[in-house]
Every structure is written in structure tokens, then in C-alpha cells.
Short mmCIF file of C-alpha atoms in Angstrom, two decimals:
data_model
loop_
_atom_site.label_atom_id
_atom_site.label_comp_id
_atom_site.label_asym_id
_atom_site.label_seq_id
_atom_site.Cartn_x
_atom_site.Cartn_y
_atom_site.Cartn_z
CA UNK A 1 115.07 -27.97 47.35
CA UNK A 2 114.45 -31.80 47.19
CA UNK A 3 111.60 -31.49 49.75
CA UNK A 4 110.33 -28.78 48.09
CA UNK A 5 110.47 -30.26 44.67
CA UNK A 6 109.27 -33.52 45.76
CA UNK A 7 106.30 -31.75 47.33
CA UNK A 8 105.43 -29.97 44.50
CA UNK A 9 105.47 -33.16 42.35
CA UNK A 10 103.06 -35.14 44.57
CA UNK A 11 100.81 -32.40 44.45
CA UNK A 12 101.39 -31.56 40.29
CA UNK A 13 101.12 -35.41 39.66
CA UNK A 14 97.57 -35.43 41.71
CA UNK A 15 96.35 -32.55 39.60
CA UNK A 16 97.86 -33.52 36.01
CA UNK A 17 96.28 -36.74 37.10
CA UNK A 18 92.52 -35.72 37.11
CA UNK A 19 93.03 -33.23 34.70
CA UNK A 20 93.99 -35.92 32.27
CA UNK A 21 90.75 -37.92 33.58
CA UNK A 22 88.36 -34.98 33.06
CA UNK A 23 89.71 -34.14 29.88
CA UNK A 24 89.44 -37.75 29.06
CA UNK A 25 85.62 -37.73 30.14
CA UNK A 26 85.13 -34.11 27.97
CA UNK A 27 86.39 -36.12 25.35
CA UNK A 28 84.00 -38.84 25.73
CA UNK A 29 81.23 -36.35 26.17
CA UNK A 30 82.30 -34.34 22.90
CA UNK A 31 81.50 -37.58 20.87
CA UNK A 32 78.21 -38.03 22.27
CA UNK A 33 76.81 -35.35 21.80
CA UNK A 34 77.78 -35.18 17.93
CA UNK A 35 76.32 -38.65 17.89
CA UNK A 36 73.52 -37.18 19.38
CA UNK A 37 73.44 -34.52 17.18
CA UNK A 38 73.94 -37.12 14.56
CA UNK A 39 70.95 -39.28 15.71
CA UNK A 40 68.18 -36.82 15.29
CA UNK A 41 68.01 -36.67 11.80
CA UNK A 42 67.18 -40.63 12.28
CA UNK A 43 64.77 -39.78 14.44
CA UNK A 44 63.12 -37.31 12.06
CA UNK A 45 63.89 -39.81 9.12
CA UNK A 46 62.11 -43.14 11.06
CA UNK A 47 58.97 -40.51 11.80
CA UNK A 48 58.38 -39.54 8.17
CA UNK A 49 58.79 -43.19 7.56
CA UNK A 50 56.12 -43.96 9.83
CA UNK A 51 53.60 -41.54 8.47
CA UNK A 52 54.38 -42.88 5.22
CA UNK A 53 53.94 -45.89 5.97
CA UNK A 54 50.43 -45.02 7.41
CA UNK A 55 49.32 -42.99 4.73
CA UNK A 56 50.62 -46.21 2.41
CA UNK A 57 48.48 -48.45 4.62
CA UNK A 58 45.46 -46.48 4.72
CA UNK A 59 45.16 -46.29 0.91
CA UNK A 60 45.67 -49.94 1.21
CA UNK A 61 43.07 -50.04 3.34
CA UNK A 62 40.65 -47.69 1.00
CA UNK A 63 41.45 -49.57 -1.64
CA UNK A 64 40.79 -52.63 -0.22
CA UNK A 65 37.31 -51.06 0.96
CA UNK A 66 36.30 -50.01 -2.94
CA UNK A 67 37.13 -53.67 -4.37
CA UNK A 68 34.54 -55.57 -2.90
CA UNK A 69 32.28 -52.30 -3.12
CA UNK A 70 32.88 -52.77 -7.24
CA UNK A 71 32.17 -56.77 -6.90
CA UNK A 72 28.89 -55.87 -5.54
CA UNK A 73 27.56 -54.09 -7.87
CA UNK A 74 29.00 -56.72 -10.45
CA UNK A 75 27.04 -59.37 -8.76
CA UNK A 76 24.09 -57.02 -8.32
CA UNK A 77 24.18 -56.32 -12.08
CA UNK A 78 24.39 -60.19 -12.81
CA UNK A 79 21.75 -60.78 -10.24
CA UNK A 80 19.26 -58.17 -11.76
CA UNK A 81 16.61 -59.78 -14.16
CA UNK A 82 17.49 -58.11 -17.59
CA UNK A 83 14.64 -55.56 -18.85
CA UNK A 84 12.90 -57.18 -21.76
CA UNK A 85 12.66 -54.95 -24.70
CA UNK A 86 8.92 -54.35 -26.04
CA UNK A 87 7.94 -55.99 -29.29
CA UNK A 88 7.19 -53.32 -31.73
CA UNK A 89 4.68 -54.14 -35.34
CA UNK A 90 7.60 -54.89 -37.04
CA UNK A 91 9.19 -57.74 -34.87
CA UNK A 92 5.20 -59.24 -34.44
CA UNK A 93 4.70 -59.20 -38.38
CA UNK A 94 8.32 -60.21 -39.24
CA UNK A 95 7.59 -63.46 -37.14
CA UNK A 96 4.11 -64.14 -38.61
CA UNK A 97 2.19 -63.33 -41.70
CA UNK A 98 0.09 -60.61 -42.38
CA UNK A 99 -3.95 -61.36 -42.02
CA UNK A 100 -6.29 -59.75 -44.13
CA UNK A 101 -8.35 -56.56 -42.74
CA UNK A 102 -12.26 -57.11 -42.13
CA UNK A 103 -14.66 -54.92 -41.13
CA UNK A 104 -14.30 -55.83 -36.94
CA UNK A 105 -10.93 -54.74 -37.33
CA UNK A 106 -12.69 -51.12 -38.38
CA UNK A 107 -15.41 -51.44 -36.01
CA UNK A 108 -12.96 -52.55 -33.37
CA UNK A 109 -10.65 -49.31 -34.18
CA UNK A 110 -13.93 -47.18 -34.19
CA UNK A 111 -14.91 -48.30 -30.75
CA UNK A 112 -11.42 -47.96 -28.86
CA UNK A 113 -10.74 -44.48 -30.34
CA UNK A 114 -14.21 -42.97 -28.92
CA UNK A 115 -14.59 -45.61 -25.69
CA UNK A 116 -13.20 -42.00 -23.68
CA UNK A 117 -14.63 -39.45 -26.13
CA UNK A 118 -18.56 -40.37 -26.45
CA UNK A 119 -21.35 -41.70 -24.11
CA UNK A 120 -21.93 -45.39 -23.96
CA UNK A 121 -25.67 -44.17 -25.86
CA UNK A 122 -23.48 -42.36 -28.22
CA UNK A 123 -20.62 -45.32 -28.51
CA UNK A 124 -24.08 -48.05 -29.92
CA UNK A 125 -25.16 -45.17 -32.29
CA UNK A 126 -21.15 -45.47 -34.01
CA UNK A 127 -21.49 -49.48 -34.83
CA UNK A 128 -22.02 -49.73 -38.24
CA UNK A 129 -24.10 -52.97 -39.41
CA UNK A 130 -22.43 -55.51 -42.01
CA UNK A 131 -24.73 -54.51 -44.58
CA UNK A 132 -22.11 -50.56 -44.49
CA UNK A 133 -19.11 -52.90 -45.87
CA UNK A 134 -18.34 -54.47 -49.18
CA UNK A 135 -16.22 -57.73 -49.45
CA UNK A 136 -12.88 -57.09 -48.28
CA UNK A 137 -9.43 -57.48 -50.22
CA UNK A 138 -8.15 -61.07 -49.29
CA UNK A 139 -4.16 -60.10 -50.15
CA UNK A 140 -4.27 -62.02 -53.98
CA UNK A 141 -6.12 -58.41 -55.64
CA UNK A 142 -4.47 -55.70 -57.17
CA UNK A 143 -6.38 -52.43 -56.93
CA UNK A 144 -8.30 -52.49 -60.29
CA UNK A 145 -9.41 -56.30 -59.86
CA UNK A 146 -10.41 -55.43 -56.61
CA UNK A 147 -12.49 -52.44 -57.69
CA UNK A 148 -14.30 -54.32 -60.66
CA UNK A 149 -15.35 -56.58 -57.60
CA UNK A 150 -16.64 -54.39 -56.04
CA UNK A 151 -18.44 -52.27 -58.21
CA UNK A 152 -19.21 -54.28 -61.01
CA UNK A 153 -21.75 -51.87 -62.31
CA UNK A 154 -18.79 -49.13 -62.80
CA UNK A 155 -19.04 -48.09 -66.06
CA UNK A 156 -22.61 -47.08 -65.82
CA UNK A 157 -22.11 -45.88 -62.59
CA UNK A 158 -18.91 -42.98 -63.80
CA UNK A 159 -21.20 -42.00 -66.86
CA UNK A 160 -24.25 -40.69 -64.77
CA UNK A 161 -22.10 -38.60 -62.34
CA UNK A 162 -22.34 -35.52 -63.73
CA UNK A 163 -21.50 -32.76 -60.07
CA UNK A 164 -18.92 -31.04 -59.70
CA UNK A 165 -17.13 -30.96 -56.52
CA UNK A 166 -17.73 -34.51 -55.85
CA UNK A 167 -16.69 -37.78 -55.99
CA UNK A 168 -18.58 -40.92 -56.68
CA UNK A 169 -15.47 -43.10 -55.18
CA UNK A 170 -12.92 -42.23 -52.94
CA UNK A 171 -9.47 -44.47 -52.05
CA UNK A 172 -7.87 -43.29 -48.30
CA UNK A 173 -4.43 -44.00 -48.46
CA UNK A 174 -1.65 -43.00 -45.59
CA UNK A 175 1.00 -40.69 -48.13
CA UNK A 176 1.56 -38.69 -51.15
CA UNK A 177 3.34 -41.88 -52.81
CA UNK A 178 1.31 -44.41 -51.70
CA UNK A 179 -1.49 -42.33 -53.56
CA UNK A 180 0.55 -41.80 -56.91
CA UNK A 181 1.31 -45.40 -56.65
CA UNK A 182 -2.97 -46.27 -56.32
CA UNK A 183 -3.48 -43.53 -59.28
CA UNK A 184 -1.27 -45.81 -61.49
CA UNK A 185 -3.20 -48.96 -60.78
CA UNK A 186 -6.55 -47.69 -61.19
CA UNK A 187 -5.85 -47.70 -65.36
CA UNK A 188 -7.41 -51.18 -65.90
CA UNK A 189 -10.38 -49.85 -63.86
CA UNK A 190 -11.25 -46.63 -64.40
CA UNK A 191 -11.78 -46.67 -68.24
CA UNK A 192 -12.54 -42.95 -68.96
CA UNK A 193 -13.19 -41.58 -65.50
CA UNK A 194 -11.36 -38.71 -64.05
CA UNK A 195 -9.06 -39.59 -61.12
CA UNK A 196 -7.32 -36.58 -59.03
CA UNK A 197 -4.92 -36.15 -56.31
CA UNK A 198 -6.05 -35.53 -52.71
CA UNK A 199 -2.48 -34.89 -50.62
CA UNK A 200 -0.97 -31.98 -49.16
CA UNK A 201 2.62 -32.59 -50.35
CA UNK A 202 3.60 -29.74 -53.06
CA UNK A 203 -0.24 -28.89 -53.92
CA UNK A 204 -2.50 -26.46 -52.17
CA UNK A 205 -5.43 -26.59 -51.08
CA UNK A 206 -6.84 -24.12 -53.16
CA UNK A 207 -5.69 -25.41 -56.09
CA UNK A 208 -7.89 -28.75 -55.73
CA UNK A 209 -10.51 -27.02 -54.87
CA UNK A 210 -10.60 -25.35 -57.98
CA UNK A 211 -9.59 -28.45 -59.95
CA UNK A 212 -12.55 -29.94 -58.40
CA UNK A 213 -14.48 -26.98 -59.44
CA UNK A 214 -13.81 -27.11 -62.68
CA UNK A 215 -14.87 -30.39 -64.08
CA UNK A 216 -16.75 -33.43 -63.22
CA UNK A 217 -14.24 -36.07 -61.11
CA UNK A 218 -15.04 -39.60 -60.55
CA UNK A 219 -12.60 -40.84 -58.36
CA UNK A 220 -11.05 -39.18 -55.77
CA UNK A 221 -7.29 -40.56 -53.95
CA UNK A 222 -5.40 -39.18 -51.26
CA UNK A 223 -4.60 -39.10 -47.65
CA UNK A 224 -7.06 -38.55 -44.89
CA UNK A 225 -5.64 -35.17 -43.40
CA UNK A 226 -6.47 -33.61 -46.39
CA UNK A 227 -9.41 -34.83 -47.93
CA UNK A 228 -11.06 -34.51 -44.31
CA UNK A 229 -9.94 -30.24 -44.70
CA UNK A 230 -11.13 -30.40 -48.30
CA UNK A 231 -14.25 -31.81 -46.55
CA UNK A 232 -14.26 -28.81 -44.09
CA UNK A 233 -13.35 -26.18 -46.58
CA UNK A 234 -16.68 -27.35 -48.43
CA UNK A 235 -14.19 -27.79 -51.34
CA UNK A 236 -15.04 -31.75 -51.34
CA UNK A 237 -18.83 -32.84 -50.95
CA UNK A 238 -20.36 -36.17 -49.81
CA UNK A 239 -23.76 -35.87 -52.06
CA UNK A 240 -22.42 -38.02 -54.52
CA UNK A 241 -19.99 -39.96 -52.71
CA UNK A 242 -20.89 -44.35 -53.07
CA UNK A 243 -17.80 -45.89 -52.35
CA UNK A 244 -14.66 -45.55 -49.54
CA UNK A 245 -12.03 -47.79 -50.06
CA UNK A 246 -9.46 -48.06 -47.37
CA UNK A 247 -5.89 -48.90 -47.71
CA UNK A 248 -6.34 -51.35 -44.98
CA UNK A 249 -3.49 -54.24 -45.76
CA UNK A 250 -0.79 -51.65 -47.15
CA UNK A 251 2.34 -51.22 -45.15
CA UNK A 252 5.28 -49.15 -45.41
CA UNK A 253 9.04 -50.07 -44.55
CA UNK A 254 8.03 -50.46 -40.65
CA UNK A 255 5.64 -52.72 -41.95
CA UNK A 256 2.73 -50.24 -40.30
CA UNK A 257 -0.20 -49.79 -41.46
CA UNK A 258 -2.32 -46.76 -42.47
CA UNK A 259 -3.94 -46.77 -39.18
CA UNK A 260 -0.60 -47.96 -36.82
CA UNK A 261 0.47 -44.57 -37.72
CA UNK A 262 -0.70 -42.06 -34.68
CA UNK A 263 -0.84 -39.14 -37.05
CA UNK A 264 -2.61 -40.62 -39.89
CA UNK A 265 -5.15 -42.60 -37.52
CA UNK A 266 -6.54 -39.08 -36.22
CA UNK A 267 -6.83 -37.84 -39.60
CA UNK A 268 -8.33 -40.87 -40.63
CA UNK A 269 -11.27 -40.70 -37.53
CA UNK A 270 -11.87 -36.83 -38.26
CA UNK A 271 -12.62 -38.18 -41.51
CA UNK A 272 -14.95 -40.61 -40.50
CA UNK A 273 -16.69 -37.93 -38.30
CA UNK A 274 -17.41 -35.73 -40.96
CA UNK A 275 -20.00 -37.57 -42.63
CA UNK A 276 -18.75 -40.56 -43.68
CA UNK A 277 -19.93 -42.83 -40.46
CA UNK A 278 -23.89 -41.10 -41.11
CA UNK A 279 -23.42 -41.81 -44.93
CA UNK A 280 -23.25 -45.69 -43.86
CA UNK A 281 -25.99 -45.65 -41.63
CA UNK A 282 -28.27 -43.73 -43.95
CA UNK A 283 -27.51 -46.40 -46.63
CA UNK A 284 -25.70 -43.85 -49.09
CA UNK A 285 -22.23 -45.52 -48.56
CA UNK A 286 -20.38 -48.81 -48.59
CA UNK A 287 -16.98 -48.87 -47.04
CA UNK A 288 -14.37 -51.35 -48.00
CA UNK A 289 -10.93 -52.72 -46.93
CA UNK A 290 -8.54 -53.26 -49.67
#
């Protein structure tokens, strides 16, 4: 029994022996692989770290790029000679004083507008000599001083006009109140001559032309867009026409004047065309620049 016992202990202690060393080591083992377990996550956690990180430095980077992209243009913009804005009439005139018109300033017009439209034969035929102009308006006249100037013989001249659908004198002005404006000055000049309105604004066209029917007028004052289709109608003739005074030194807010206006400057040389510019040559008319 002794043997047998101590036989059987040598062998159980040998056994008990590694079994307490393996389960020892499957202990061990157990932990690691929970830390293992455990340790992925960090894995996971340091890889999403890294791309944002990345994705951090890259818009760094971008950002980075853009700045000195933004500083360029800056400087560019700084570098770049400014654009100088165009001096218009009004900043010219504010600046300086007005001069007088004279009659190169008409002939000057004359020649520029038709330089592309007529033949260099037809351009010579255009000049008009100085004997087509009266004495021009040196800024101290007011209309009516002006006129009695000018046409010193008036008086005489309004009582032997006697056709109707003519003038004997006709004032070009650039607007409807510019020519109410000339109708009011002409009292100290006109004495008992008839003076009507030539504009477009709030009167037809057939109504002049039956005003003009009607009676004898002396004086005619308007604006050259219509006065030029009076001219075309036949409701306005030239037989008796002496005098054209122009509106010449006259400006409006913009400090234009009738002919700085594109619209009223090709009114005005359609007027001229249409028989005004032969009048002078033939002798019939005098043209002056108030």
C-alpha cells in the first residue's frame, strides 16, 4: 500500500505539476489576447488620427497656397497704373472760362461733320466767306441789344414784310425753354413784330403751319429739329428769310452747348442743308452767333 501510494504520488505530483504550469501559461495567454483585443481599437483610433491629421495638413497646405495667390493680385492691383478718367465739357469749362463763338468755330463744325459725307470739290463749295456772318455776341449782350446791333435798320425792315409763311429773322435755339426764355427777351427789340414758337414740345406741327398761314410773322424761334421739318413740310419758307441767329454761347446745366449735344447738332446740320448754307452764298442771308 505504501509503495503503491508512494508511486502514485510521484506520478500525481509530476502531472498536478505541469498542469498547474499550463494552466498558469493559459492564464497568461487569456490576458493577452483581451489586451490584444483591447489594442485594436488604438490601432483604429491612431489611423483616423493620422488621416486627420493629413486632411488638417493639407488644408494647411491649400491655404497656405491661396495666401500668397491673394497678395499677388494685391501687389498686381497696386502695381497697375490707375485708368485715368476722360475729361468731359463740364470738367474743361468748370476749370476755364467760356470764350465767345466766331464764325471758324461754325465753319470748323461745318467742315468736320461733312469731311466723310461730301467730296473734297464738294467740302470747298460748303466754306462760307466772312462777308455770310454778322458780328458775333461777345458774352456782355442780352438778346435784344444784340439784335438792335445787328440789324439796326429793324423797324423798317418788320414793316415791309408783308408774306405769309415766312420769316424775315429766325433765332435756333437747342429746347422748348430755352426758346420761351429768347421769346421773353426779344420785347425791347421787336417793337410790334410778330414772334412765334418753333418747338415740338406740346404743339403740332400742323398747328404752326397754320399759325404761319394765317398772318404775317416776323420773327421766327425754336429748335432746329423742327423748324428744319417745318422747312420740309413747305410749312416754313426761306424767300423772305435775312437773318439766322444762333444760340452759340448758351449752355445748359452740363454746361453744353447747342451744338455739344449729338441730337441737336444733326438737327442743326439738316437745317443748314436745307437752304440755309445756299442762302449765304447767294448773298440773301447773314448768319450770326449770339
Amino acid at each position: 500500500m505504501g509503495d503503491d501510494l508512494g508511486d502514485e504520488w510521484w506520478t500525481h505530483e509530476g502531472n498536478s505539476g505541469a498542469s498547474e504550469a499550463e494552466e498558469e501559461t493559459q492564464l497568461e495567454k487569456q490576458p493577452t489576447k483581451k489586451t490584444n483585443a483591447k489594442t485594436k481599437p488604438e490601432k483604429r483610433k491612431s489611423v483616423t488620427e493620422k488621416t486627420v491629421k493629413a486632411k488638417k495638413t493639407k488644408k494647411n497646405e491649400q491655404k497656405e497656397c491661396i495666401i500668397p495667390q491673394k497678395k499677388q493680385t494685391e501687389d498686381e492691383k497696386s502695381t497697375k497704373p490707375k485708368r485715368k478718367r476722360k475729361k468731359t465739357i463740364t470738367d474743361v469749362l468748370s476749370s476755364s472760362e467760356p470764350k465767345p463763338g466766331c464764325p471758324a468755330n461754325l465753319q470748323s463744325l461745318v467742315t468736320q461733320y461733312f469731311s466723310d459725307k461730301r467730296s473734297v470739290i464738294e467740302q470747298e463749295e460748303l466754306k462760307l466767306l466772312d462777308s455770310c456772318f454778322l458780328s458775333s455776341n461777345d458774352l456782355t449782350h442780352t438778346l435784344s441789344s444784340y439784335l438792335k446791333q445787328v440789324c439796326p435798320k429793324w423797324s423798317k425792315i418788320q414793316k415791309q414784310h408783308t408774306e405769309k409763311s415766312s420769316v424775315v429773322l429766325l433765332i435756333v435755339c437747342s429746347s422748348a425753354l430755352r426758346t420761351i426764355e429768347l421769346i421773353k427777351q426779344l420785347t425791347a427789340f421787336k417793337g410790334e413784330a410778330k414772334a412765334l414758337k418753333l418747338f415740338a414740345k406740346h404743339i403740332k406741327i400742323e398747328e404752326q403751319v397754320k399759325l404761319l398761314q394765317k398772318g404775317v410773322t416776323h420773327i421766327g424761334v425754336g429748335t432746329p429739329g423742327r423748324i428744319s421739318a417745318l422747312i420740309e413740310k413747305e410749312g416754313l419758307g426761306l424767300q423772305a428769310l435775312r437773318y439766322v441767329v444762333l444760340d452759340w454761347n448758351w449752355r445748359d446745366q452740363k454746361l453744353r452747348r447747342m451744338v455739344d449735344v449729338p441730337e441737336v447738332k444733326l438737327d442743326f446740320m439738316k437745317l443748314l442743308e436745307s437752304g440755309i448754307l445756299n442762302g449765304c452764298k447767294e448773298d440773301k442771308i447773314k448768319i450770326g452767333l449770339f
